[in-house]
XYZ file of N, CA and C in Angstrom:
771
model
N -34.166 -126.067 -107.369
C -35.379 -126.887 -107.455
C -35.478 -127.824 -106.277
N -34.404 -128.446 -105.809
C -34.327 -129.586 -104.946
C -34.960 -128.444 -103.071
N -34.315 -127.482 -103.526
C -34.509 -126.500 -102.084
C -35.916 -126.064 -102.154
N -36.675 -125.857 -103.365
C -38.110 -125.304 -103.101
C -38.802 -126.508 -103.357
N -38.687 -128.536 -103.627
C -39.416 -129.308 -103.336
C -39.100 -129.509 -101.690
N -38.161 -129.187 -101.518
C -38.123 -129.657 -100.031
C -38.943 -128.839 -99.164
N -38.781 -127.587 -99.121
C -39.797 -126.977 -98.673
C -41.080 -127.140 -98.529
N -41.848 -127.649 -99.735
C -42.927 -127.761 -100.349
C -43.095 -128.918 -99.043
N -42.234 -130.099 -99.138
C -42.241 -131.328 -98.566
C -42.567 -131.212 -97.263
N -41.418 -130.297 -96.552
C -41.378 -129.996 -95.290
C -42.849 -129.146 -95.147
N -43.511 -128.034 -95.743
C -44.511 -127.422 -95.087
C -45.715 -128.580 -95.034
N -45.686 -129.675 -96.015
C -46.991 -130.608 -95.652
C -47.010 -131.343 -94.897
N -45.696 -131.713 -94.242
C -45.347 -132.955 -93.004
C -44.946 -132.519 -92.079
N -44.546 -131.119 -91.468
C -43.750 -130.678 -90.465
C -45.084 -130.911 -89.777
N -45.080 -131.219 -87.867
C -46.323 -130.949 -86.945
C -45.645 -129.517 -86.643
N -44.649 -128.666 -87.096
C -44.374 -127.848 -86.386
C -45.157 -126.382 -86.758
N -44.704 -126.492 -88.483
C -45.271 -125.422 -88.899
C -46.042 -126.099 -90.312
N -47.055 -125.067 -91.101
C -48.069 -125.681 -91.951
C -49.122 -125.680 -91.300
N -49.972 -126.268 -92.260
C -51.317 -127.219 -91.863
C -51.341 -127.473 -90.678
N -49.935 -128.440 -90.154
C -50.145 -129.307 -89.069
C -50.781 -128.301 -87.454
N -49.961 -127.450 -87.531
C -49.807 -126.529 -86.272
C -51.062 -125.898 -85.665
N -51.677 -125.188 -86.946
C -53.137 -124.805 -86.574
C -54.100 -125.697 -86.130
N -54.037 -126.902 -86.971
C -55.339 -128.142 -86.646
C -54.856 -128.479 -85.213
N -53.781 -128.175 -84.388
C -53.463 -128.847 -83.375
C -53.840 -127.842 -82.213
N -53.331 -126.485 -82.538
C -54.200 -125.237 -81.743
C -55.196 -125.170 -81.468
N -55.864 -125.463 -82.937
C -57.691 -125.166 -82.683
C -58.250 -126.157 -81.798
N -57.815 -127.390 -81.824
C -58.310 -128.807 -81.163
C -57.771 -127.693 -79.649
N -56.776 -127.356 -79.226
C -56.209 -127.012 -78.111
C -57.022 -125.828 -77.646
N -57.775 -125.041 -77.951
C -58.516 -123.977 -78.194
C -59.895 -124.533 -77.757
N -60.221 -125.481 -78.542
C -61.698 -125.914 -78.171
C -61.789 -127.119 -77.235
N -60.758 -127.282 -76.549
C -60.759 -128.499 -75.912
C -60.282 -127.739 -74.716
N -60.070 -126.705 -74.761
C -59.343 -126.318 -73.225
C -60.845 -125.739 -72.346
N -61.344 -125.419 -72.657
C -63.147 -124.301 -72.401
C -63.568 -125.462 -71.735
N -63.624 -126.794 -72.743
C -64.674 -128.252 -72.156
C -63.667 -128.614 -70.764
N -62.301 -128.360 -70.639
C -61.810 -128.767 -68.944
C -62.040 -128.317 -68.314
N -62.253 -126.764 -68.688
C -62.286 -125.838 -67.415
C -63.535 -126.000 -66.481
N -64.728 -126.118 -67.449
C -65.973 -126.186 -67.527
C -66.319 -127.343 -66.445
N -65.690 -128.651 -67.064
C -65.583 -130.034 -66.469
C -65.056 -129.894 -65.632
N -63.951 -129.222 -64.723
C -63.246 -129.099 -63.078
C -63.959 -128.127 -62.623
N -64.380 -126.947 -63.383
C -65.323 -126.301 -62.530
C -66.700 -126.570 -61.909
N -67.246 -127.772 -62.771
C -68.175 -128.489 -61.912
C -67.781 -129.068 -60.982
N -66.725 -130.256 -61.509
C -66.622 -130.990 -60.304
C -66.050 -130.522 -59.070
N -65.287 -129.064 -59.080
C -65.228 -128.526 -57.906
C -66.110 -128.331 -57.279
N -67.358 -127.328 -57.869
C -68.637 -127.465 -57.270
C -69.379 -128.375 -56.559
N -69.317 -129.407 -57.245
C -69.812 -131.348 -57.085
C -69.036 -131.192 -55.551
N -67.870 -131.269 -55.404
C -67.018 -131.689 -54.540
C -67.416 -130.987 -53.092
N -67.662 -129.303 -53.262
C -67.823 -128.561 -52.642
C -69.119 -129.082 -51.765
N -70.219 -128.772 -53.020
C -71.340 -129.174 -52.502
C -71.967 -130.725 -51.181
N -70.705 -131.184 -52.060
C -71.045 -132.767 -50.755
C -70.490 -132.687 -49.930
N -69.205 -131.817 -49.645
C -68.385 -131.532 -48.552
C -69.835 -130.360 -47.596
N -70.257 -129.660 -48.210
C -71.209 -128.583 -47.155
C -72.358 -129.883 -47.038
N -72.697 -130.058 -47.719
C -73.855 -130.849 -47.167
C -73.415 -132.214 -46.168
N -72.477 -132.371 -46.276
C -72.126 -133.542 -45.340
C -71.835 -132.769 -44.012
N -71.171 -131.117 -43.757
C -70.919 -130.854 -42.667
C -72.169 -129.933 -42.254
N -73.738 -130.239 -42.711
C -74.586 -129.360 -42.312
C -75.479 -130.608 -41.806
N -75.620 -132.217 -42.149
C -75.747 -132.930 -41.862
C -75.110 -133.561 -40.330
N -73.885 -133.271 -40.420
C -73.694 -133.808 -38.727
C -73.737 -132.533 -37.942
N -73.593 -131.115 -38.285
C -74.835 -129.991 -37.134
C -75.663 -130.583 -36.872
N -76.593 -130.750 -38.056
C -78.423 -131.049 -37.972
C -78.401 -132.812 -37.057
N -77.559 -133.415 -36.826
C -77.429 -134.458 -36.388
C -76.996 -134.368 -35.006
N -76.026 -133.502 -34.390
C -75.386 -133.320 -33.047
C -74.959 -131.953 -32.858
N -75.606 -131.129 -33.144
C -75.962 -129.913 -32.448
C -77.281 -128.975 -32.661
N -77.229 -128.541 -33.783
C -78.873 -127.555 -34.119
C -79.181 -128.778 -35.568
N -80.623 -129.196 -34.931
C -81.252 -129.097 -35.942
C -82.755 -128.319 -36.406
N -82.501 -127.418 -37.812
C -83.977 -126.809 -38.672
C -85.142 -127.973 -38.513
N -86.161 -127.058 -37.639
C -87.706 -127.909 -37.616
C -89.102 -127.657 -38.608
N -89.216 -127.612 -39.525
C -90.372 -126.984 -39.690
C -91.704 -127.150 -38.939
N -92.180 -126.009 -38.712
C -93.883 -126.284 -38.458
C -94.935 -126.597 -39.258
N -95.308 -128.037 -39.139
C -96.333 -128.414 -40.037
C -97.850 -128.038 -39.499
N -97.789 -127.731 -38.313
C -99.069 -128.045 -38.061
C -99.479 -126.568 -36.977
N -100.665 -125.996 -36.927
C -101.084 -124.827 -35.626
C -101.082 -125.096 -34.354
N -100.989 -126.386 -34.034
C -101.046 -127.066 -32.386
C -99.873 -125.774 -31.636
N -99.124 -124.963 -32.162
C -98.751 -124.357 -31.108
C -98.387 -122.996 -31.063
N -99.364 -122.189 -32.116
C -99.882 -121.341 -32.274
C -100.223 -120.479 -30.910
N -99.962 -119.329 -30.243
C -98.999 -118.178 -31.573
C -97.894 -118.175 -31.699
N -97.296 -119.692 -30.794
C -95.463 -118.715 -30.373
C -94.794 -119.499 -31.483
N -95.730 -120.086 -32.221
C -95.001 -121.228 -33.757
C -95.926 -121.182 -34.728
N -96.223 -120.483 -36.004
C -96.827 -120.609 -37.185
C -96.412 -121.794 -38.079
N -97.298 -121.693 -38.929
C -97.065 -123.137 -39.813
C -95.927 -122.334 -41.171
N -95.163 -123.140 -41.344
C -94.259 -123.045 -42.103
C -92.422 -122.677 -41.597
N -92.981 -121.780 -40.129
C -92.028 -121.613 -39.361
C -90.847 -122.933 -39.166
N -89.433 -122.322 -39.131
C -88.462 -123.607 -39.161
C -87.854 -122.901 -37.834
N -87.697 -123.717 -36.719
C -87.514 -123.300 -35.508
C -85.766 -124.216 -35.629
N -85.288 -123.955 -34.581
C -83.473 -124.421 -34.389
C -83.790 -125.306 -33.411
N -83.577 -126.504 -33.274
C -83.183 -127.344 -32.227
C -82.514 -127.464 -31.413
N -82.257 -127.220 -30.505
C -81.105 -127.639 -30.202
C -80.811 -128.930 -29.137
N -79.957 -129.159 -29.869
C -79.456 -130.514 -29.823
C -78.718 -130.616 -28.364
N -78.151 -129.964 -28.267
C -76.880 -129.715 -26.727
C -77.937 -129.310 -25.378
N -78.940 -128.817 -25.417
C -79.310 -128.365 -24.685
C -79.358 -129.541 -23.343
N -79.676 -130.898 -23.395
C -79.725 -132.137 -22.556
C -78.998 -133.210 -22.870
N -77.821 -132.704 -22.998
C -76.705 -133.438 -23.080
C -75.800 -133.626 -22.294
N -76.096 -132.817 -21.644
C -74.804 -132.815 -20.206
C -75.045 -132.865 -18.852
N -76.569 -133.859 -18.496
C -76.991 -133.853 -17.205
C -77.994 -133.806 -16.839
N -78.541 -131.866 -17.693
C -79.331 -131.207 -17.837
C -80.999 -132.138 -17.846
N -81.955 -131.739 -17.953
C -83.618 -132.435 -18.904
C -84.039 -131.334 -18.689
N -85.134 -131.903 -19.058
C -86.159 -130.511 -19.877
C -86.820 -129.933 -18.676
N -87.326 -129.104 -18.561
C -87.761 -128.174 -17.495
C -89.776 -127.922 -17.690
N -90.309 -127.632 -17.117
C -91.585 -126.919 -17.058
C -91.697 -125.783 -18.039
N -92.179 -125.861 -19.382
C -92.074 -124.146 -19.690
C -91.405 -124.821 -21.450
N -90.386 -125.700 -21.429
C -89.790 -125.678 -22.394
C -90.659 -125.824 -23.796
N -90.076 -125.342 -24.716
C -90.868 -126.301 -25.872
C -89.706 -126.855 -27.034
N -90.092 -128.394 -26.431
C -89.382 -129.643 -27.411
C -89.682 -129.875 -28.747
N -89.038 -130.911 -29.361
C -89.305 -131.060 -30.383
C -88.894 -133.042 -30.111
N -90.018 -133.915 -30.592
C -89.634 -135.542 -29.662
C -90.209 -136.534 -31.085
N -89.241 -137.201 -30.754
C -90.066 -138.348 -31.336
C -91.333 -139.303 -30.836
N -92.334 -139.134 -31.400
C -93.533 -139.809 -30.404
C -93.726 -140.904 -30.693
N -92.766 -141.768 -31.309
C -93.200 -143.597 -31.381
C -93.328 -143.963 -30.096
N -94.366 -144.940 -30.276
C -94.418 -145.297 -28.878
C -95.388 -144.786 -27.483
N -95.453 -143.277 -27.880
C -96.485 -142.757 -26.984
C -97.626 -141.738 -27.778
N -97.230 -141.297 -28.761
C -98.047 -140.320 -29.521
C -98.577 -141.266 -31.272
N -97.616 -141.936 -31.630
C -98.311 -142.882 -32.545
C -97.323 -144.313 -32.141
N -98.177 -145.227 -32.699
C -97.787 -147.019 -32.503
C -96.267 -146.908 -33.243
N -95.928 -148.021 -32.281
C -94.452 -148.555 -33.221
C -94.919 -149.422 -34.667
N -94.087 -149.172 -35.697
C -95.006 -149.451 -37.294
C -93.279 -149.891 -37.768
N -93.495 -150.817 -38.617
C -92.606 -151.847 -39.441
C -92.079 -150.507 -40.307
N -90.356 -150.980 -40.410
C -90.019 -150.041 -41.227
C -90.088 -150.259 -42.475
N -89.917 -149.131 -43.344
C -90.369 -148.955 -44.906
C -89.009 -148.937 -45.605
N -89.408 -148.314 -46.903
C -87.915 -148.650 -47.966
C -87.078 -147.362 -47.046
N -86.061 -148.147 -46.600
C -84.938 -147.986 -45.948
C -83.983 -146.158 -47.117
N -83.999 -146.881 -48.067
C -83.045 -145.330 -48.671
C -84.268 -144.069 -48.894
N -85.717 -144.272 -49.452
C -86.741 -143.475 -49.033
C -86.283 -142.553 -47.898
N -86.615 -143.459 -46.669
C -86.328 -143.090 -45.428
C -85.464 -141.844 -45.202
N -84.507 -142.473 -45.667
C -82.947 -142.016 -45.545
C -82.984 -140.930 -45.788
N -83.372 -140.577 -47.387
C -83.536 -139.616 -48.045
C -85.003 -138.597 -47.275
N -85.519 -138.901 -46.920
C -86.546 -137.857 -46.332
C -85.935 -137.334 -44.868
N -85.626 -138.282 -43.950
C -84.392 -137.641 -42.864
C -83.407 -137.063 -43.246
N -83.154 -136.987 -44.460
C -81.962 -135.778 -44.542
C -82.318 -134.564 -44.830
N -83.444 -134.441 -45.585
C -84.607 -133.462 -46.226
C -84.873 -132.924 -44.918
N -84.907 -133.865 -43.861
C -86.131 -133.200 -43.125
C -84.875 -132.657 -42.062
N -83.736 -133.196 -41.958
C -82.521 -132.643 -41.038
C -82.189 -131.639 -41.411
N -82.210 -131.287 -42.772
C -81.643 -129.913 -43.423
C -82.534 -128.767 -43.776
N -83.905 -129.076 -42.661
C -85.043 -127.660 -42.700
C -85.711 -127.721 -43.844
N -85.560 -128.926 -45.384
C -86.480 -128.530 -46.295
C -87.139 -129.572 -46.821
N -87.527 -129.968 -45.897
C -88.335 -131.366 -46.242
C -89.349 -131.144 -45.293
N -90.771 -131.990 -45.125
C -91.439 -131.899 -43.956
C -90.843 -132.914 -43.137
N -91.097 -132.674 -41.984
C -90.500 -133.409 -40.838
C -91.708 -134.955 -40.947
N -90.768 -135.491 -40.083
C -91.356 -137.342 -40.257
C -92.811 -137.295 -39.047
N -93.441 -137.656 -39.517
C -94.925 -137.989 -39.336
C -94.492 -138.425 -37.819
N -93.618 -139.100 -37.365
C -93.582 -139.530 -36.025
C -92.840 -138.268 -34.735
N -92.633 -137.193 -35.776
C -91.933 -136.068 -34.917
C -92.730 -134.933 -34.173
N -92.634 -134.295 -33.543
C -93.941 -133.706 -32.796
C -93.097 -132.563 -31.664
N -93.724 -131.536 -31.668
C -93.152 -130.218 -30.963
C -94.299 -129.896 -30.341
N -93.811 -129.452 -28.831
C -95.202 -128.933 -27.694
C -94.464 -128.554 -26.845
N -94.948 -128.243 -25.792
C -95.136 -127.369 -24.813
C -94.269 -128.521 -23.646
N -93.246 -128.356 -22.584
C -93.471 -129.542 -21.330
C -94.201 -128.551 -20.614
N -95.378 -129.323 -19.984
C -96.506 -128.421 -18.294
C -96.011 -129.407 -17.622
N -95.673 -130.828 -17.292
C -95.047 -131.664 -16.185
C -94.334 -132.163 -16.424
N -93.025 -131.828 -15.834
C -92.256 -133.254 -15.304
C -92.255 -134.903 -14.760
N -91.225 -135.548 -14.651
C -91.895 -136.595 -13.306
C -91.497 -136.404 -12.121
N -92.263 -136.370 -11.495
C -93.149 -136.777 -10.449
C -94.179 -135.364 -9.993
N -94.018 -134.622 -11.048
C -95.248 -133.703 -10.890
C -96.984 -134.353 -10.697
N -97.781 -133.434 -10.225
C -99.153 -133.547 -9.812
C -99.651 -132.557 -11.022
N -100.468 -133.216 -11.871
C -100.973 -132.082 -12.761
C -101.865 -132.582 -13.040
N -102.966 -131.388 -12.781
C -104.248 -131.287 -12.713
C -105.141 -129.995 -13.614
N -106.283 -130.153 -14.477
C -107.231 -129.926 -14.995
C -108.628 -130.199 -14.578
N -109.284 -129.153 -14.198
C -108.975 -127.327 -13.610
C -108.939 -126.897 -12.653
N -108.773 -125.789 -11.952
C -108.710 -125.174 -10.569
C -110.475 -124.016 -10.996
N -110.696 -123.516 -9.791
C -112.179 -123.375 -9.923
C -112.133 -121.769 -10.712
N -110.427 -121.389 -10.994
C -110.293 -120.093 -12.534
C -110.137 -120.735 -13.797
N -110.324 -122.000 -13.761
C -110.087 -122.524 -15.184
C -108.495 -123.112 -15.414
N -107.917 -122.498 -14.166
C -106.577 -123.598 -15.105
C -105.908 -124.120 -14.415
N -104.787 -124.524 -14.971
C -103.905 -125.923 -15.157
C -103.172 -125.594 -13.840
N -102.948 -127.116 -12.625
C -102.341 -126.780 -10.973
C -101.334 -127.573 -11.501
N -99.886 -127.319 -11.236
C -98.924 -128.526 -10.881
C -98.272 -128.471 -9.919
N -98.621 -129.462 -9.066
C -98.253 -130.006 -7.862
C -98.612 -128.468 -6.712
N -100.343 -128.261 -7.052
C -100.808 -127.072 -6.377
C -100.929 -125.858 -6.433
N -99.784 -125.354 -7.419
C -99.524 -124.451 -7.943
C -100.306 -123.936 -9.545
N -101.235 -123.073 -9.343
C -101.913 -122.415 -10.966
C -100.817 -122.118 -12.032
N -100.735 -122.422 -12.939
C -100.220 -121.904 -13.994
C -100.490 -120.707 -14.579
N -99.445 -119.699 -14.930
C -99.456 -118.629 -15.546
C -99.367 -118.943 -16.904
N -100.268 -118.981 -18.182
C -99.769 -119.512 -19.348
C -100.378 -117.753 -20.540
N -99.290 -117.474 -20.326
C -99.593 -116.285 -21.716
C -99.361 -116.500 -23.009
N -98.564 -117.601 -23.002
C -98.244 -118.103 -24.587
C -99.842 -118.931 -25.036
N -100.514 -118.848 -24.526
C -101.659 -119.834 -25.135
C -102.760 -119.113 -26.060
N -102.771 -119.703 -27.129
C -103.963 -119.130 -28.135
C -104.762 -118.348 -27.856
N -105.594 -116.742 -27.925
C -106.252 -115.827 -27.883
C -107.451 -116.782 -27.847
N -108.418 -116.709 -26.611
C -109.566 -116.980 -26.525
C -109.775 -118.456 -26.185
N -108.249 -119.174 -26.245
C -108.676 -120.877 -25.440
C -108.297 -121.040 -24.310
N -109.213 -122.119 -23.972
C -109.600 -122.295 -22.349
C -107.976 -122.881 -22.216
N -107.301 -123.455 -20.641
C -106.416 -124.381 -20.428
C -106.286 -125.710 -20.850
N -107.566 -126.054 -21.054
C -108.044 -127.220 -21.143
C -109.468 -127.741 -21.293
N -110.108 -127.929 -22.093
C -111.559 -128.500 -21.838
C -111.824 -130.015 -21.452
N -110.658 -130.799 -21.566
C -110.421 -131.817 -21.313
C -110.160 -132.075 -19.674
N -110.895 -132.344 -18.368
C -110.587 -132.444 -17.270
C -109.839 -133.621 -16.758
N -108.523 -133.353 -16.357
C -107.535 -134.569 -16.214
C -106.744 -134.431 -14.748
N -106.616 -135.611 -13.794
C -105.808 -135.933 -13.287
C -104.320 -135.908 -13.303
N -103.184 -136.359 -13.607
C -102.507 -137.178 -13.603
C -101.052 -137.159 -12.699
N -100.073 -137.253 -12.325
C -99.024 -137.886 -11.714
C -97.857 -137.956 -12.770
N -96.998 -137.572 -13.446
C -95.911 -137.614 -14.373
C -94.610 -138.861 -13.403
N -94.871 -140.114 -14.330
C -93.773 -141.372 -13.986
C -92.466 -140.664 -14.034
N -91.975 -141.128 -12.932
C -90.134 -140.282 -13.238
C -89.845 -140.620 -14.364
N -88.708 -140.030 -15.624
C -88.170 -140.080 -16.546
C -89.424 -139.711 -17.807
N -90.011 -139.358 -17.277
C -91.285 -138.966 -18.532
C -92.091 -137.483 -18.315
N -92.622 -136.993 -19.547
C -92.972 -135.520 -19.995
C -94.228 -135.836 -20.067
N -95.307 -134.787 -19.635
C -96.588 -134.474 -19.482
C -96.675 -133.310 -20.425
N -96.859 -133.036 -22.071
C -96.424 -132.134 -23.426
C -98.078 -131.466 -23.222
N -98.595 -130.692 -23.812
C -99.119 -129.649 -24.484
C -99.098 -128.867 -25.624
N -99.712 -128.382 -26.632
C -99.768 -127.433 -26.999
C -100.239 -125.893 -26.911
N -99.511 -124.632 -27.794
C -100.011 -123.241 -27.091
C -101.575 -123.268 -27.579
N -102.057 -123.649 -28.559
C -102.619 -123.819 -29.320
C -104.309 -125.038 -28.822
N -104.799 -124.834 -27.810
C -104.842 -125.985 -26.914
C -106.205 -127.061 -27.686
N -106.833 -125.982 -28.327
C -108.260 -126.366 -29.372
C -108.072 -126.820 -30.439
N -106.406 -126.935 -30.966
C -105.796 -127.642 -32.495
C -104.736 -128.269 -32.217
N -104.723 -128.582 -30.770
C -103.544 -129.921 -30.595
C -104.051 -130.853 -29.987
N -103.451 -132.042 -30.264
C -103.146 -133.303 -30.344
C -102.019 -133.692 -29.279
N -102.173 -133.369 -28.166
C -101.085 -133.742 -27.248
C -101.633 -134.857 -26.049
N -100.847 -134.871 -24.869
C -100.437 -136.076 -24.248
C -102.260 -136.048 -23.442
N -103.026 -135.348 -23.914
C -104.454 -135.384 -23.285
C -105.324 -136.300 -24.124
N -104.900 -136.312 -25.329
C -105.477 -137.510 -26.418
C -105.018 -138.650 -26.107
N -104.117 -138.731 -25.333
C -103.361 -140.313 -25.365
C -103.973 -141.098 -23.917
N -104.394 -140.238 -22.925
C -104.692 -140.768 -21.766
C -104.861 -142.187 -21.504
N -105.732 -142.422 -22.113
C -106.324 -143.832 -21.920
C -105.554 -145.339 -22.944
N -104.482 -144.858 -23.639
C -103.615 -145.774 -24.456
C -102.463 -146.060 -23.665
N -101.796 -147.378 -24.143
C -100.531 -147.152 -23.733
C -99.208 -146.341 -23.113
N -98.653 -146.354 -22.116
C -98.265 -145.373 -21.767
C -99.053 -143.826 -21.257
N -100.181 -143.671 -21.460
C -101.320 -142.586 -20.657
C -100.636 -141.166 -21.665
N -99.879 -141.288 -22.694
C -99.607 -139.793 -23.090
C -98.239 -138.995 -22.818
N -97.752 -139.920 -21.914
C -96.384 -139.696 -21.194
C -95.192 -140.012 -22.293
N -94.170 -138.628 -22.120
C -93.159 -138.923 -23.155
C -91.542 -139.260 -22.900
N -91.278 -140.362 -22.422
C -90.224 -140.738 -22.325
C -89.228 -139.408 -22.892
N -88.565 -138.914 -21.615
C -87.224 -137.877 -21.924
C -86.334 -138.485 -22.995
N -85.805 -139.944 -22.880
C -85.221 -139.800 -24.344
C -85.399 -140.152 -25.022
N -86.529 -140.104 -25.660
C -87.100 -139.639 -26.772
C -87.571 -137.953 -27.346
N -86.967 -136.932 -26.356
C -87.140 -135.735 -26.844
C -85.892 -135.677 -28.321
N -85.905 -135.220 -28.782
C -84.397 -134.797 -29.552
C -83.811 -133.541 -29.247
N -84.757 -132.538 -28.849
C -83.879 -131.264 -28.540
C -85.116 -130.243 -27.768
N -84.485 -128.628 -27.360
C -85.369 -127.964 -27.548
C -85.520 -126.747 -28.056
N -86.910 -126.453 -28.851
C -86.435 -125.727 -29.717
C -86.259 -124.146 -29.336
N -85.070 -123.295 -29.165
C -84.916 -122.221 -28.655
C -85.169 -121.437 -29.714
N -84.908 -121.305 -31.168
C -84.849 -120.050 -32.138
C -85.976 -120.010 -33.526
N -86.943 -119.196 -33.761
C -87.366 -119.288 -34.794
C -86.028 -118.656 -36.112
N -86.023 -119.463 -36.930
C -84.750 -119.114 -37.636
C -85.238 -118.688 -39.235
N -86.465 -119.157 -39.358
C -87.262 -118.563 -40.341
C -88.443 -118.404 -40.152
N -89.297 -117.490 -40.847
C -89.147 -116.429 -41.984
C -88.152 -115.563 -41.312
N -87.517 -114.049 -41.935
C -86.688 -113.561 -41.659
C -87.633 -112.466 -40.521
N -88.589 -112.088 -41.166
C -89.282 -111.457 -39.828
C -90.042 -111.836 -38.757
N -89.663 -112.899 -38.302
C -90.319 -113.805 -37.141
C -88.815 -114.401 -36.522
N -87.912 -114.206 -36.591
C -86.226 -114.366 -36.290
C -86.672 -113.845 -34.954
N -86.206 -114.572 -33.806
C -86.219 -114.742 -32.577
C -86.433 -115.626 -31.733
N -86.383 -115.973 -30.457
C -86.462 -116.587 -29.386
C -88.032 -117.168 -29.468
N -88.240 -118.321 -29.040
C -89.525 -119.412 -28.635
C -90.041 -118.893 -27.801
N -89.578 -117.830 -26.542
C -90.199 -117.923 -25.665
C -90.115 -119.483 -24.537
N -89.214 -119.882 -24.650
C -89.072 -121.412 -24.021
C -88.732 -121.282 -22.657
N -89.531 -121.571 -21.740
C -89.415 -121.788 -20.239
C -90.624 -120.490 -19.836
N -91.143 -119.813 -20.701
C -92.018 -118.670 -20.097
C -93.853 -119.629 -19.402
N -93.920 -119.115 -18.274
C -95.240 -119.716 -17.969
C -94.876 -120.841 -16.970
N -93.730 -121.450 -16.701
C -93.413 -122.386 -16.025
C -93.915 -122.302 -14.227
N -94.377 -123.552 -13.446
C -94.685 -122.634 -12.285
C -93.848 -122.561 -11.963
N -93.522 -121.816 -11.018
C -92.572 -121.199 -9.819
C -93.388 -121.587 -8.196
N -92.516 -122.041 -7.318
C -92.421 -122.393 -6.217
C -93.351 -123.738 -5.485
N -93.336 -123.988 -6.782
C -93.804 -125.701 -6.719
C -92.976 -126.935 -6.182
N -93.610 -127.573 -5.341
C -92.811 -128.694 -5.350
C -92.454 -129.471 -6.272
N -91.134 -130.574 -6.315
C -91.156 -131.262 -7.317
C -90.086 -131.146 -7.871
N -89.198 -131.585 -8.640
C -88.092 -131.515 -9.385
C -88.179 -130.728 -10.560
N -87.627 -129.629 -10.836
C -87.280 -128.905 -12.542
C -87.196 -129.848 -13.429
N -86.537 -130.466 -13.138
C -86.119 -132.132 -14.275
C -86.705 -132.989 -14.314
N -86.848 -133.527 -15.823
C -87.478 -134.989 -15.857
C -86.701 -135.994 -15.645
């Protein structure tokens, strides 16, 4: 009797075996699924801020994704198109050439300097807009360079187009059916500054609108950010800008701004 109360005793209090063992499994059973679950996010979590932090300093100091918001440079850039920046291209000496097409910040010469706004907003839309899926910031702007400084560029020669420093321009990248220019202009490019365009010449907004403002339209070189060499989306428009095509040849004047 004393051997089968003890038993009895032992199967209701042992954690080893009884009751106890299963209630401790099952907890172990249904509690193991909720860790895995829980580190397998936060690996993810972890992952994810690690790629986005190292696609952030690319898009910061080497290629950055542009989208095209706008037709100003139509055909060799559609709207929606996300072109590659590049960042390195005038970093080592180098400036931008006749022909290129940039991508600049236009405070200052293309819109007014304006008080800054909520600061993490900001933040958050420059990263959107660094990582190709945001629209780009209202003050950012992609065109064509036609002058350098100290180029002579002039609107029109008595075929309709664009002389720098005497020399006609060959421009095949320009919109089916628009003139060079309907706008007839002078001007002289200040050393360290860009004389921009679009291909597009009847739906842009370039340094021919600015003439008569501050600065005449002229874009301070650093203020370009890059230039853009690659359409990188859609997948069937994947290729080269066309960047430096149309440039004159045997002009006086410096390649460089």
């Amino acid at each position: 009797m004393d051997t089968e109360a003890e038993l009895t005793q032992r199967g209701h209090s042992s954690p080893d075996t009884g009751e106890g063992r299963p209630r401790f499994a099952l907890w172990g059973r249904r509690a193991l699924p909720g860790w895995r679950a829980f580190l397998t996010w936060r690996r993810a979590g972890v992952l994810g801020v690690l790629c986005t932090t190292f696609l952030l300093l690319i898009s910061n100091f080497v290629v950055q994704p542009f989208l095209i918001p706008s037709r100003s440079m139509e055909p060799t850039l559609q709207v929606g198109d996300r072109v590659l920046v590049n960042k390195l291209a005038y970093r080592f000496g180098d400036g931008p050439k006749r022909g290129d097409v940039v991508v600049f910040d236009g405070t200052g010469s293309f819109v007014p300097e304006r008080a800054e706004g909520n600061p993490i907003g900001e933040a958050l839309h420059g990263a959107a807009s660094a990582l190709g899926i945001g629209e780009p910031s209202d003050t950012d702007f992609v065109k064509r360079v036609v002058g350098v400084g100290g180029d002579d560029v002039v609107c029109c020669d008595a075929g309709g187009r664009i002389k720098v420093n005497g020399v006609p321009l060959q421009e095949p990248y320009l919109y089916p059916g628009d003139t060079p220019s309907k706008v007839p202009f002078r001007i002289v490019v200040p050393l360290g500054t860009l004389w921009v365009m679009g291909d597009h010449r009847s739906q842009s907004r370039d340094s021919r609108d600015h003439l008569g403002e501050p600065g005449g339209g002229m874009v301070p070189v650093e203020k370009v950010i890059g230039r853009a060499d690659w359409i990188g989306w859609p997948v069937p428009r994947w290729g080269p800008t066309a960047t430096g095509t149309g440039a004159a040849t045997g002009s006086s004047g410096g390649g460089h701004g």
